Short mmCIF file of N, CA and C in Angstrom, two decimals:
data_model
loop_
_atom_site.label_atom_id
_atom_site.label_comp_id
_atom_site.label_asym_id
_atom_site.label_seq_id
_atom_site.Cartn_x
_atom_site.Cartn_y
_atom_site.Cartn_z
N UNK A 15 9.84 -15.11 -19.06
CA UNK A 15 9.77 -13.70 -19.41
C UNK A 15 8.45 -13.37 -20.09
N UNK A 16 7.89 -14.28 -20.86
CA UNK A 16 6.63 -14.03 -21.56
C UNK A 16 5.49 -13.76 -20.59
N UNK A 17 5.49 -14.45 -19.45
CA UNK A 17 4.44 -14.24 -18.45
C UNK A 17 4.51 -12.81 -17.90
N UNK A 18 5.72 -12.32 -17.61
CA UNK A 18 5.87 -10.94 -17.13
C UNK A 18 5.44 -9.94 -18.19
N UNK A 19 5.76 -10.19 -19.45
CA UNK A 19 5.35 -9.28 -20.53
C UNK A 19 3.83 -9.24 -20.64
N UNK A 20 3.17 -10.38 -20.48
CA UNK A 20 1.71 -10.43 -20.52
C UNK A 20 1.12 -9.59 -19.38
N UNK A 21 1.69 -9.75 -18.19
CA UNK A 21 1.20 -8.96 -17.05
C UNK A 21 1.44 -7.48 -17.27
N UNK A 22 2.62 -7.12 -17.74
CA UNK A 22 2.95 -5.71 -17.96
C UNK A 22 2.03 -5.05 -18.98
N UNK A 23 1.53 -5.80 -19.93
CA UNK A 23 0.68 -5.25 -20.99
C UNK A 23 -0.81 -5.30 -20.65
N UNK A 24 -1.17 -5.87 -19.52
CA UNK A 24 -2.56 -5.94 -19.09
C UNK A 24 -3.05 -4.56 -18.66
N UNK A 25 -4.25 -4.18 -19.10
CA UNK A 25 -4.82 -2.88 -18.70
C UNK A 25 -5.01 -2.78 -17.19
N UNK A 26 -5.47 -3.87 -16.56
CA UNK A 26 -5.65 -3.86 -15.11
C UNK A 26 -4.31 -3.68 -14.41
N UNK A 27 -3.30 -4.38 -14.89
CA UNK A 27 -1.97 -4.25 -14.32
C UNK A 27 -1.48 -2.81 -14.42
N UNK A 28 -1.63 -2.20 -15.58
CA UNK A 28 -1.19 -0.82 -15.77
C UNK A 28 -1.98 0.14 -14.87
N UNK A 29 -3.28 -0.13 -14.70
CA UNK A 29 -4.09 0.73 -13.85
C UNK A 29 -3.61 0.66 -12.40
N UNK A 30 -3.33 -0.53 -11.90
CA UNK A 30 -2.87 -0.65 -10.53
C UNK A 30 -1.47 -0.09 -10.35
N UNK A 31 -0.65 -0.24 -11.35
CA UNK A 31 0.67 0.36 -11.32
C UNK A 31 0.53 1.88 -11.18
N UNK A 32 -0.38 2.47 -11.93
CA UNK A 32 -0.63 3.92 -11.87
C UNK A 32 -1.21 4.31 -10.51
N UNK A 33 -2.11 3.50 -9.95
CA UNK A 33 -2.63 3.79 -8.61
C UNK A 33 -1.47 3.99 -7.64
N UNK A 34 -0.50 3.09 -7.70
CA UNK A 34 0.64 3.17 -6.79
C UNK A 34 1.45 4.44 -6.98
N UNK A 35 1.71 4.81 -8.24
CA UNK A 35 2.47 6.04 -8.49
C UNK A 35 1.68 7.27 -8.03
N UNK A 36 0.38 7.27 -8.24
CA UNK A 36 -0.45 8.40 -7.78
C UNK A 36 -0.45 8.49 -6.25
N UNK A 37 -0.50 7.35 -5.58
CA UNK A 37 -0.46 7.33 -4.11
C UNK A 37 0.89 7.86 -3.63
N UNK A 38 1.97 7.45 -4.27
CA UNK A 38 3.30 7.92 -3.86
C UNK A 38 3.41 9.44 -4.03
N UNK A 39 2.89 9.95 -5.11
CA UNK A 39 2.93 11.40 -5.33
C UNK A 39 2.12 12.14 -4.25
N UNK A 40 0.96 11.60 -3.93
CA UNK A 40 0.13 12.21 -2.88
C UNK A 40 0.84 12.18 -1.53
N UNK A 41 1.44 11.05 -1.19
CA UNK A 41 2.15 10.94 0.09
C UNK A 41 3.32 11.91 0.15
N UNK A 42 4.06 12.03 -0.94
CA UNK A 42 5.19 12.96 -0.99
C UNK A 42 4.72 14.40 -0.80
N UNK A 43 3.58 14.75 -1.40
CA UNK A 43 3.02 16.10 -1.24
C UNK A 43 2.49 16.33 0.17
N UNK A 44 1.98 15.28 0.79
CA UNK A 44 1.35 15.38 2.10
C UNK A 44 2.38 15.61 3.21
N UNK A 45 3.52 14.93 3.11
CA UNK A 45 4.54 15.02 4.15
C UNK A 45 5.50 16.17 3.87
N UNK A 46 5.87 16.88 4.92
CA UNK A 46 6.91 17.89 4.79
C UNK A 46 8.25 17.16 4.71
N UNK A 47 9.18 17.75 4.02
CA UNK A 47 10.54 17.24 3.92
C UNK A 47 10.62 15.83 3.33
N UNK A 48 9.67 15.49 2.50
CA UNK A 48 9.69 14.20 1.82
C UNK A 48 10.28 14.38 0.44
N UNK A 49 11.19 13.51 0.07
CA UNK A 49 11.83 13.60 -1.25
C UNK A 49 11.41 12.39 -2.08
N UNK A 50 10.68 12.66 -3.15
CA UNK A 50 10.19 11.60 -4.03
C UNK A 50 11.20 11.35 -5.14
N UNK A 51 11.69 10.13 -5.23
CA UNK A 51 12.64 9.75 -6.28
C UNK A 51 11.90 9.58 -7.60
N UNK A 52 12.67 9.60 -8.67
CA UNK A 52 12.13 9.29 -10.00
C UNK A 52 11.70 7.82 -10.03
N UNK A 53 10.82 7.50 -10.94
CA UNK A 53 10.38 6.11 -11.13
C UNK A 53 11.55 5.29 -11.66
N UNK A 54 11.77 4.13 -11.08
CA UNK A 54 12.82 3.22 -11.51
C UNK A 54 12.24 2.34 -12.63
N UNK A 55 12.45 2.76 -13.87
CA UNK A 55 11.88 2.07 -15.03
C UNK A 55 12.36 0.63 -15.15
N UNK A 56 13.60 0.38 -14.74
CA UNK A 56 14.14 -0.98 -14.81
C UNK A 56 13.32 -1.91 -13.90
N UNK A 57 13.03 -1.47 -12.68
CA UNK A 57 12.22 -2.28 -11.76
C UNK A 57 10.80 -2.43 -12.28
N UNK A 58 10.24 -1.36 -12.83
CA UNK A 58 8.89 -1.41 -13.38
C UNK A 58 8.81 -2.43 -14.52
N UNK A 59 9.79 -2.39 -15.42
CA UNK A 59 9.77 -3.27 -16.58
C UNK A 59 10.13 -4.71 -16.26
N UNK A 60 10.84 -4.94 -15.17
CA UNK A 60 11.20 -6.31 -14.82
C UNK A 60 10.27 -6.91 -13.76
N UNK A 61 9.37 -6.09 -13.22
CA UNK A 61 8.47 -6.50 -12.15
C UNK A 61 9.23 -6.98 -10.92
N UNK A 62 10.39 -6.38 -10.69
CA UNK A 62 11.18 -6.79 -9.55
C UNK A 62 11.93 -5.59 -8.99
N UNK A 63 11.75 -5.35 -7.72
CA UNK A 63 12.48 -4.27 -7.07
C UNK A 63 11.59 -3.10 -6.70
N UNK A 64 12.24 -2.02 -6.30
CA UNK A 64 11.56 -0.82 -5.85
C UNK A 64 11.24 0.07 -7.04
N UNK A 65 9.94 0.31 -7.27
CA UNK A 65 9.51 1.14 -8.40
C UNK A 65 9.78 2.61 -8.14
N UNK A 66 9.58 3.03 -6.88
CA UNK A 66 9.72 4.44 -6.53
C UNK A 66 9.87 4.53 -5.02
N UNK A 67 10.55 5.59 -4.55
CA UNK A 67 10.81 5.72 -3.12
C UNK A 67 10.65 7.17 -2.68
N UNK A 68 10.11 7.33 -1.48
CA UNK A 68 10.07 8.61 -0.78
C UNK A 68 11.05 8.47 0.38
N UNK A 69 11.96 9.43 0.51
CA UNK A 69 12.94 9.39 1.60
C UNK A 69 12.74 10.62 2.48
N UNK A 70 12.90 10.40 3.79
CA UNK A 70 12.78 11.47 4.78
C UNK A 70 14.16 11.77 5.36
N UNK A 71 14.35 12.96 5.96
CA UNK A 71 15.66 13.32 6.51
C UNK A 71 16.21 12.31 7.53
N UNK A 72 15.35 11.62 8.27
CA UNK A 72 15.83 10.64 9.25
C UNK A 72 16.18 9.30 8.60
N UNK A 73 16.14 9.25 7.26
CA UNK A 73 16.45 8.08 6.44
C UNK A 73 15.38 7.00 6.47
N UNK A 74 14.24 7.29 7.07
CA UNK A 74 13.10 6.39 6.92
C UNK A 74 12.58 6.62 5.50
N UNK A 75 11.76 5.68 5.02
CA UNK A 75 11.29 5.80 3.64
C UNK A 75 9.96 5.10 3.44
N UNK A 76 9.33 5.46 2.35
CA UNK A 76 8.15 4.75 1.86
C UNK A 76 8.53 4.26 0.48
N UNK A 77 8.37 2.97 0.26
CA UNK A 77 8.76 2.40 -1.02
C UNK A 77 7.55 1.75 -1.69
N UNK A 78 7.42 2.03 -2.96
CA UNK A 78 6.45 1.36 -3.81
C UNK A 78 7.25 0.28 -4.51
N UNK A 79 6.93 -0.98 -4.24
CA UNK A 79 7.85 -2.05 -4.56
C UNK A 79 7.17 -3.40 -4.77
N UNK A 80 7.95 -4.34 -5.24
CA UNK A 80 7.53 -5.74 -5.19
C UNK A 80 7.86 -6.23 -3.78
N UNK A 81 7.25 -7.34 -3.42
CA UNK A 81 7.42 -7.85 -2.07
C UNK A 81 7.32 -9.36 -2.11
N UNK A 82 8.02 -10.02 -1.22
CA UNK A 82 7.87 -11.45 -1.02
C UNK A 82 7.95 -12.24 -2.33
N UNK A 83 9.12 -12.27 -2.90
CA UNK A 83 9.39 -13.02 -4.14
C UNK A 83 8.67 -12.43 -5.36
N UNK A 84 8.77 -11.14 -5.52
CA UNK A 84 8.30 -10.50 -6.74
C UNK A 84 6.82 -10.23 -6.87
N UNK A 85 6.08 -10.25 -5.76
CA UNK A 85 4.66 -9.92 -5.84
C UNK A 85 4.54 -8.39 -5.98
N UNK A 86 3.83 -7.92 -7.00
CA UNK A 86 3.80 -6.48 -7.26
C UNK A 86 2.84 -5.69 -6.35
N UNK A 87 3.03 -4.39 -6.37
CA UNK A 87 2.09 -3.42 -5.83
C UNK A 87 1.99 -3.38 -4.30
N UNK A 88 3.11 -3.18 -3.68
CA UNK A 88 3.14 -2.96 -2.23
C UNK A 88 3.71 -1.58 -1.96
N UNK A 89 3.12 -0.90 -1.00
CA UNK A 89 3.68 0.34 -0.48
C UNK A 89 4.07 0.04 0.96
N UNK A 90 5.35 0.22 1.25
CA UNK A 90 5.89 -0.21 2.54
C UNK A 90 6.64 0.93 3.20
N UNK A 91 6.37 1.13 4.48
CA UNK A 91 7.03 2.14 5.29
C UNK A 91 8.20 1.48 6.01
N UNK A 92 9.40 2.05 5.83
CA UNK A 92 10.62 1.51 6.44
C UNK A 92 11.16 2.49 7.47
N UNK A 93 11.66 1.94 8.56
CA UNK A 93 12.21 2.76 9.64
C UNK A 93 13.59 3.31 9.28
N UNK A 94 14.33 2.62 8.44
CA UNK A 94 15.67 3.07 8.04
C UNK A 94 15.91 2.62 6.61
N UNK A 95 17.14 2.72 6.17
CA UNK A 95 17.48 2.27 4.83
C UNK A 95 17.54 0.75 4.73
N UNK A 96 17.56 0.07 5.85
CA UNK A 96 17.67 -1.39 5.84
C UNK A 96 16.35 -2.02 5.43
N UNK A 97 16.35 -2.89 4.43
CA UNK A 97 15.10 -3.49 3.94
C UNK A 97 14.37 -4.33 4.98
N UNK A 98 15.08 -4.83 5.98
CA UNK A 98 14.41 -5.68 6.97
C UNK A 98 13.69 -4.88 8.05
N UNK A 99 13.84 -3.57 8.04
CA UNK A 99 13.22 -2.74 9.07
C UNK A 99 11.91 -2.12 8.59
N UNK A 100 11.06 -2.94 7.98
CA UNK A 100 9.77 -2.40 7.54
C UNK A 100 8.82 -2.40 8.73
N UNK A 101 7.93 -1.41 8.75
CA UNK A 101 7.03 -1.29 9.90
C UNK A 101 5.55 -1.22 9.51
N UNK A 102 5.29 -1.06 8.23
CA UNK A 102 3.89 -0.97 7.81
C UNK A 102 3.83 -1.29 6.33
N UNK A 103 2.94 -2.22 5.96
CA UNK A 103 2.84 -2.63 4.57
C UNK A 103 1.41 -2.49 4.07
N UNK A 104 1.28 -2.00 2.84
CA UNK A 104 -0.02 -1.84 2.19
C UNK A 104 0.00 -2.63 0.88
N UNK A 105 -0.95 -3.51 0.73
CA UNK A 105 -1.06 -4.36 -0.45
C UNK A 105 -2.11 -3.74 -1.37
N UNK A 106 -1.66 -3.17 -2.50
CA UNK A 106 -2.58 -2.52 -3.43
C UNK A 106 -3.52 -3.51 -4.12
N UNK A 107 -3.17 -4.79 -4.15
CA UNK A 107 -4.09 -5.75 -4.78
C UNK A 107 -5.34 -5.94 -3.93
N UNK A 108 -5.34 -5.41 -2.72
CA UNK A 108 -6.54 -5.44 -1.87
C UNK A 108 -7.44 -4.22 -2.11
N UNK A 109 -6.99 -3.31 -2.95
CA UNK A 109 -7.77 -2.13 -3.32
C UNK A 109 -8.73 -2.53 -4.44
N UNK A 110 -10.02 -2.35 -4.21
CA UNK A 110 -11.03 -2.73 -5.19
C UNK A 110 -11.68 -1.47 -5.76
N UNK A 111 -11.72 -1.40 -7.08
CA UNK A 111 -12.33 -0.27 -7.78
C UNK A 111 -13.49 -0.79 -8.62
N UNK A 112 -14.69 -0.31 -8.32
CA UNK A 112 -15.88 -0.67 -9.09
C UNK A 112 -16.59 0.63 -9.46
N UNK A 113 -16.63 0.90 -10.76
CA UNK A 113 -17.28 2.11 -11.28
C UNK A 113 -16.79 3.37 -10.57
N UNK A 114 -15.49 3.55 -10.52
CA UNK A 114 -14.86 4.73 -9.92
C UNK A 114 -15.15 4.92 -8.44
N UNK A 115 -15.53 3.85 -7.77
CA UNK A 115 -15.71 3.86 -6.31
C UNK A 115 -14.73 2.85 -5.73
N UNK A 116 -14.08 3.23 -4.64
CA UNK A 116 -12.98 2.44 -4.09
C UNK A 116 -13.31 1.89 -2.72
N UNK A 117 -12.92 0.63 -2.52
CA UNK A 117 -13.05 -0.04 -1.23
C UNK A 117 -11.69 -0.67 -0.94
N UNK A 118 -11.22 -0.48 0.31
CA UNK A 118 -9.93 -1.04 0.67
C UNK A 118 -9.94 -1.42 2.14
N UNK A 119 -9.82 -2.71 2.38
CA UNK A 119 -9.62 -3.26 3.71
C UNK A 119 -8.14 -3.60 3.83
N UNK A 120 -7.48 -3.05 4.82
CA UNK A 120 -6.06 -3.29 5.00
C UNK A 120 -5.84 -4.55 5.81
N UNK A 121 -4.81 -5.30 5.46
CA UNK A 121 -4.43 -6.48 6.22
C UNK A 121 -3.86 -6.05 7.56
N UNK A 122 -3.92 -6.95 8.52
CA UNK A 122 -3.36 -6.67 9.84
C UNK A 122 -1.84 -6.57 9.72
N UNK A 123 -1.25 -5.45 10.15
CA UNK A 123 0.20 -5.31 10.06
C UNK A 123 0.94 -6.32 10.93
N UNK A 124 2.15 -6.65 10.55
CA UNK A 124 3.00 -7.54 11.32
C UNK A 124 3.57 -6.79 12.53
N UNK A 125 3.95 -5.54 12.34
CA UNK A 125 4.54 -4.73 13.39
C UNK A 125 3.48 -4.37 14.44
N UNK A 126 3.79 -4.64 15.71
CA UNK A 126 2.81 -4.42 16.79
C UNK A 126 2.40 -2.96 16.95
N UNK A 127 3.34 -2.01 16.87
CA UNK A 127 2.99 -0.59 16.99
C UNK A 127 2.06 -0.17 15.86
N UNK A 128 2.33 -0.64 14.66
CA UNK A 128 1.48 -0.30 13.51
C UNK A 128 0.10 -0.94 13.67
N UNK A 129 0.07 -2.17 14.15
CA UNK A 129 -1.21 -2.85 14.36
C UNK A 129 -2.05 -2.08 15.39
N UNK A 130 -1.42 -1.65 16.49
CA UNK A 130 -2.14 -0.88 17.51
C UNK A 130 -2.63 0.45 16.96
N UNK A 131 -1.82 1.08 16.10
CA UNK A 131 -2.23 2.35 15.48
C UNK A 131 -3.48 2.14 14.63
N UNK A 132 -3.51 1.07 13.83
CA UNK A 132 -4.68 0.78 13.00
C UNK A 132 -5.89 0.45 13.87
N UNK A 133 -5.68 -0.31 14.93
CA UNK A 133 -6.79 -0.64 15.83
C UNK A 133 -7.42 0.60 16.43
N UNK A 134 -6.60 1.62 16.65
CA UNK A 134 -7.10 2.86 17.24
C UNK A 134 -7.87 3.71 16.23
N UNK A 135 -7.47 3.64 14.94
CA UNK A 135 -8.04 4.54 13.93
C UNK A 135 -9.10 3.90 13.02
N UNK A 136 -9.04 2.58 12.81
CA UNK A 136 -9.93 1.93 11.85
C UNK A 136 -10.69 0.78 12.48
N UNK A 137 -11.81 0.45 11.87
CA UNK A 137 -12.59 -0.70 12.33
C UNK A 137 -12.07 -1.98 11.70
N UNK A 138 -11.91 -3.01 12.53
CA UNK A 138 -11.50 -4.33 12.06
C UNK A 138 -12.79 -5.11 11.82
N UNK A 139 -13.07 -5.41 10.56
CA UNK A 139 -14.37 -5.96 10.19
C UNK A 139 -14.25 -7.21 9.33
N UNK A 140 -15.35 -7.93 9.30
CA UNK A 140 -15.50 -9.06 8.38
C UNK A 140 -15.55 -8.51 6.96
N UNK A 141 -14.83 -9.13 6.04
CA UNK A 141 -14.82 -8.66 4.66
C UNK A 141 -16.09 -9.11 3.94
N UNK A 142 -16.73 -8.22 3.18
CA UNK A 142 -17.92 -8.61 2.40
C UNK A 142 -17.51 -9.62 1.32
N UNK A 143 -18.44 -10.49 0.96
CA UNK A 143 -18.12 -11.55 -0.01
C UNK A 143 -17.74 -10.98 -1.38
N UNK A 144 -18.39 -9.89 -1.83
CA UNK A 144 -18.03 -9.31 -3.12
C UNK A 144 -16.58 -8.83 -3.10
N UNK A 145 -16.16 -8.31 -1.95
CA UNK A 145 -14.81 -7.80 -1.80
C UNK A 145 -13.80 -8.95 -1.85
N UNK A 146 -14.08 -10.02 -1.11
CA UNK A 146 -13.20 -11.19 -1.11
C UNK A 146 -13.06 -11.74 -2.53
N UNK A 147 -14.17 -11.85 -3.25
CA UNK A 147 -14.14 -12.35 -4.63
C UNK A 147 -13.31 -11.45 -5.54
N UNK A 148 -13.50 -10.14 -5.41
CA UNK A 148 -12.76 -9.18 -6.23
C UNK A 148 -11.26 -9.26 -5.96
N UNK A 149 -10.89 -9.29 -4.69
CA UNK A 149 -9.47 -9.36 -4.33
C UNK A 149 -8.88 -10.69 -4.79
N UNK A 150 -9.61 -11.75 -4.61
CA UNK A 150 -9.15 -13.08 -5.05
C UNK A 150 -8.86 -13.08 -6.55
N UNK A 151 -9.77 -12.53 -7.33
CA UNK A 151 -9.58 -12.46 -8.78
C UNK A 151 -8.38 -11.60 -9.15
N UNK A 152 -8.23 -10.47 -8.47
CA UNK A 152 -7.09 -9.59 -8.74
C UNK A 152 -5.78 -10.28 -8.42
N UNK A 153 -5.73 -10.95 -7.28
CA UNK A 153 -4.50 -11.64 -6.89
C UNK A 153 -4.14 -12.72 -7.91
N UNK A 154 -5.13 -13.41 -8.44
CA UNK A 154 -4.85 -14.41 -9.48
C UNK A 154 -4.29 -13.74 -10.73
N UNK A 155 -4.90 -12.65 -11.16
CA UNK A 155 -4.44 -11.95 -12.36
C UNK A 155 -3.03 -11.39 -12.19
N UNK A 156 -2.72 -10.93 -10.97
CA UNK A 156 -1.41 -10.34 -10.71
C UNK A 156 -0.37 -11.38 -10.29
N UNK A 157 -0.79 -12.66 -10.22
CA UNK A 157 0.10 -13.74 -9.78
C UNK A 157 0.68 -13.41 -8.41
N UNK A 158 -0.21 -13.06 -7.51
CA UNK A 158 0.24 -12.57 -6.21
C UNK A 158 -0.36 -13.34 -5.04
N UNK A 159 -0.22 -14.63 -5.04
CA UNK A 159 -0.68 -15.42 -3.92
C UNK A 159 -2.18 -15.61 -3.90
N UNK A 160 -2.62 -16.48 -3.02
CA UNK A 160 -4.05 -16.82 -2.97
C UNK A 160 -4.68 -16.50 -1.62
N UNK A 161 -3.87 -16.27 -0.62
CA UNK A 161 -4.39 -16.11 0.73
C UNK A 161 -5.06 -14.75 0.92
N UNK A 162 -6.29 -14.79 1.39
CA UNK A 162 -7.02 -13.56 1.72
C UNK A 162 -7.66 -13.77 3.09
N UNK A 163 -7.27 -12.95 4.04
CA UNK A 163 -7.87 -13.04 5.36
C UNK A 163 -9.33 -12.64 5.27
N UNK A 164 -10.14 -13.17 6.15
CA UNK A 164 -11.58 -12.91 6.13
C UNK A 164 -11.96 -11.61 6.84
N UNK A 165 -10.99 -11.00 7.52
CA UNK A 165 -11.22 -9.73 8.20
C UNK A 165 -10.11 -8.74 7.81
N UNK A 166 -10.42 -7.46 7.97
CA UNK A 166 -9.43 -6.44 7.67
C UNK A 166 -9.84 -5.10 8.26
N UNK A 167 -8.90 -4.17 8.24
CA UNK A 167 -9.16 -2.81 8.72
C UNK A 167 -9.74 -2.00 7.57
N UNK A 168 -10.95 -1.51 7.76
CA UNK A 168 -11.63 -0.76 6.71
C UNK A 168 -11.05 0.65 6.60
N UNK A 169 -10.38 0.90 5.48
CA UNK A 169 -9.87 2.25 5.19
C UNK A 169 -10.94 3.08 4.51
N UNK A 170 -11.58 2.49 3.49
CA UNK A 170 -12.62 3.20 2.74
C UNK A 170 -13.55 2.19 2.10
N UNK A 171 -14.82 2.57 2.00
CA UNK A 171 -15.82 1.71 1.36
C UNK A 171 -16.65 2.55 0.40
N UNK A 172 -16.61 2.17 -0.87
CA UNK A 172 -17.34 2.87 -1.94
C UNK A 172 -17.10 4.38 -1.92
N UNK A 173 -15.84 4.76 -1.75
CA UNK A 173 -15.48 6.17 -1.70
C UNK A 173 -14.79 6.62 -2.98
N UNK A 174 -14.59 7.91 -3.07
CA UNK A 174 -13.93 8.50 -4.24
C UNK A 174 -12.42 8.32 -4.12
N UNK A 175 -11.74 8.52 -5.24
CA UNK A 175 -10.28 8.45 -5.26
C UNK A 175 -9.69 9.53 -4.36
N UNK A 176 -10.25 10.74 -4.39
CA UNK A 176 -9.76 11.83 -3.56
C UNK A 176 -9.89 11.49 -2.08
N UNK A 177 -11.03 10.91 -1.69
CA UNK A 177 -11.23 10.52 -0.29
C UNK A 177 -10.24 9.42 0.12
N UNK A 178 -10.02 8.48 -0.77
CA UNK A 178 -9.08 7.40 -0.49
C UNK A 178 -7.69 7.98 -0.24
N UNK A 179 -7.23 8.88 -1.11
CA UNK A 179 -5.90 9.46 -0.96
C UNK A 179 -5.77 10.23 0.35
N UNK A 180 -6.79 10.99 0.68
CA UNK A 180 -6.76 11.76 1.93
C UNK A 180 -6.71 10.85 3.15
N UNK A 181 -7.56 9.83 3.17
CA UNK A 181 -7.58 8.91 4.31
C UNK A 181 -6.26 8.14 4.43
N UNK A 182 -5.74 7.71 3.30
CA UNK A 182 -4.49 6.95 3.32
C UNK A 182 -3.34 7.81 3.81
N UNK A 183 -3.21 9.02 3.31
CA UNK A 183 -2.13 9.92 3.73
C UNK A 183 -2.23 10.22 5.22
N UNK A 184 -3.43 10.47 5.70
CA UNK A 184 -3.64 10.74 7.13
C UNK A 184 -3.26 9.53 7.96
N UNK A 185 -3.62 8.33 7.50
CA UNK A 185 -3.29 7.11 8.22
C UNK A 185 -1.78 6.86 8.23
N UNK A 186 -1.12 7.02 7.10
CA UNK A 186 0.34 6.81 7.04
C UNK A 186 1.04 7.83 7.95
N UNK A 187 0.56 9.06 7.98
CA UNK A 187 1.13 10.06 8.87
C UNK A 187 0.95 9.64 10.33
N UNK A 188 -0.23 9.14 10.68
CA UNK A 188 -0.51 8.70 12.04
C UNK A 188 0.41 7.55 12.45
N UNK A 189 0.56 6.56 11.56
CA UNK A 189 1.44 5.43 11.84
C UNK A 189 2.88 5.92 11.98
N UNK A 190 3.29 6.86 11.14
CA UNK A 190 4.65 7.41 11.21
C UNK A 190 4.89 8.10 12.55
N UNK A 191 3.89 8.82 13.05
CA UNK A 191 4.01 9.46 14.36
C UNK A 191 4.15 8.41 15.46
N UNK A 192 3.33 7.39 15.39
CA UNK A 192 3.38 6.33 16.40
C UNK A 192 4.72 5.61 16.39
N UNK A 193 5.33 5.51 15.22
CA UNK A 193 6.63 4.85 15.08
C UNK A 193 7.79 5.83 15.25
N UNK A 194 7.47 7.13 15.40
CA UNK A 194 8.45 8.19 15.56
C UNK A 194 9.48 8.19 14.43
N UNK A 195 8.95 8.22 13.21
CA UNK A 195 9.82 8.28 12.03
C UNK A 195 9.33 9.41 11.11
N UNK A 196 10.04 9.59 10.03
CA UNK A 196 9.71 10.60 9.01
C UNK A 196 9.70 12.00 9.61
N UNK A 197 10.51 12.19 10.68
CA UNK A 197 10.57 13.49 11.31
C UNK A 197 9.35 13.78 12.18
N UNK A 198 8.55 12.76 12.47
CA UNK A 198 7.34 12.93 13.26
C UNK A 198 7.48 12.18 14.58
N UNK A 199 6.93 12.73 15.63
CA UNK A 199 6.94 12.05 16.92
C UNK A 199 5.54 12.09 17.49
N UNK A 200 5.15 11.00 18.10
CA UNK A 200 3.84 10.90 18.72
C UNK A 200 3.84 11.72 20.01
N UNK A 201 2.90 12.60 20.12
CA UNK A 201 2.80 13.46 21.32
C UNK A 201 1.73 12.91 22.27
N UNK A 202 1.51 11.58 22.22
CA UNK A 202 0.56 10.96 23.12
C UNK A 202 -0.86 10.97 22.63
N UNK A 203 -1.08 11.33 21.36
CA UNK A 203 -2.46 11.39 20.83
C UNK A 203 -2.89 10.04 20.35
#
């Protein structure tokens, strides 16, 4: 328990926790008919479970949650209420902030439709060494695994927080259309 308390009291940990809540609020505002739940303080304080959820009328959802044995700071798009039906995952520990400028290379999604959607919208590039080092250090501090792929889909590089939120919301909407969830259907675009 002492290790979790140390992480919870870390300024970096609190900052990334806030990034996630700000992203969830932006996504809820961006989507029509999205219902943003209150923050689950029990999950936040225990570092286990879903911190916050956005639910859509078709019962698909976006969850800000722990993942894979309690690793914090994931935003995951689910096709239904079933936890095994995830279709797109975003690892916030891959978000790098240096002097109020943000860089985020997204990992290759497991879901084939989501992977194809990212391939269509973003460049799959070699990660810069500074970025790999920053993510590696963050993952160590957050106790969130050591594996970092050498390539990723570039969402934003040295951009503002506002630009990051806009690009992310647009991308999540695009993936949702491709997956025909959240009340959205792909019209062949």
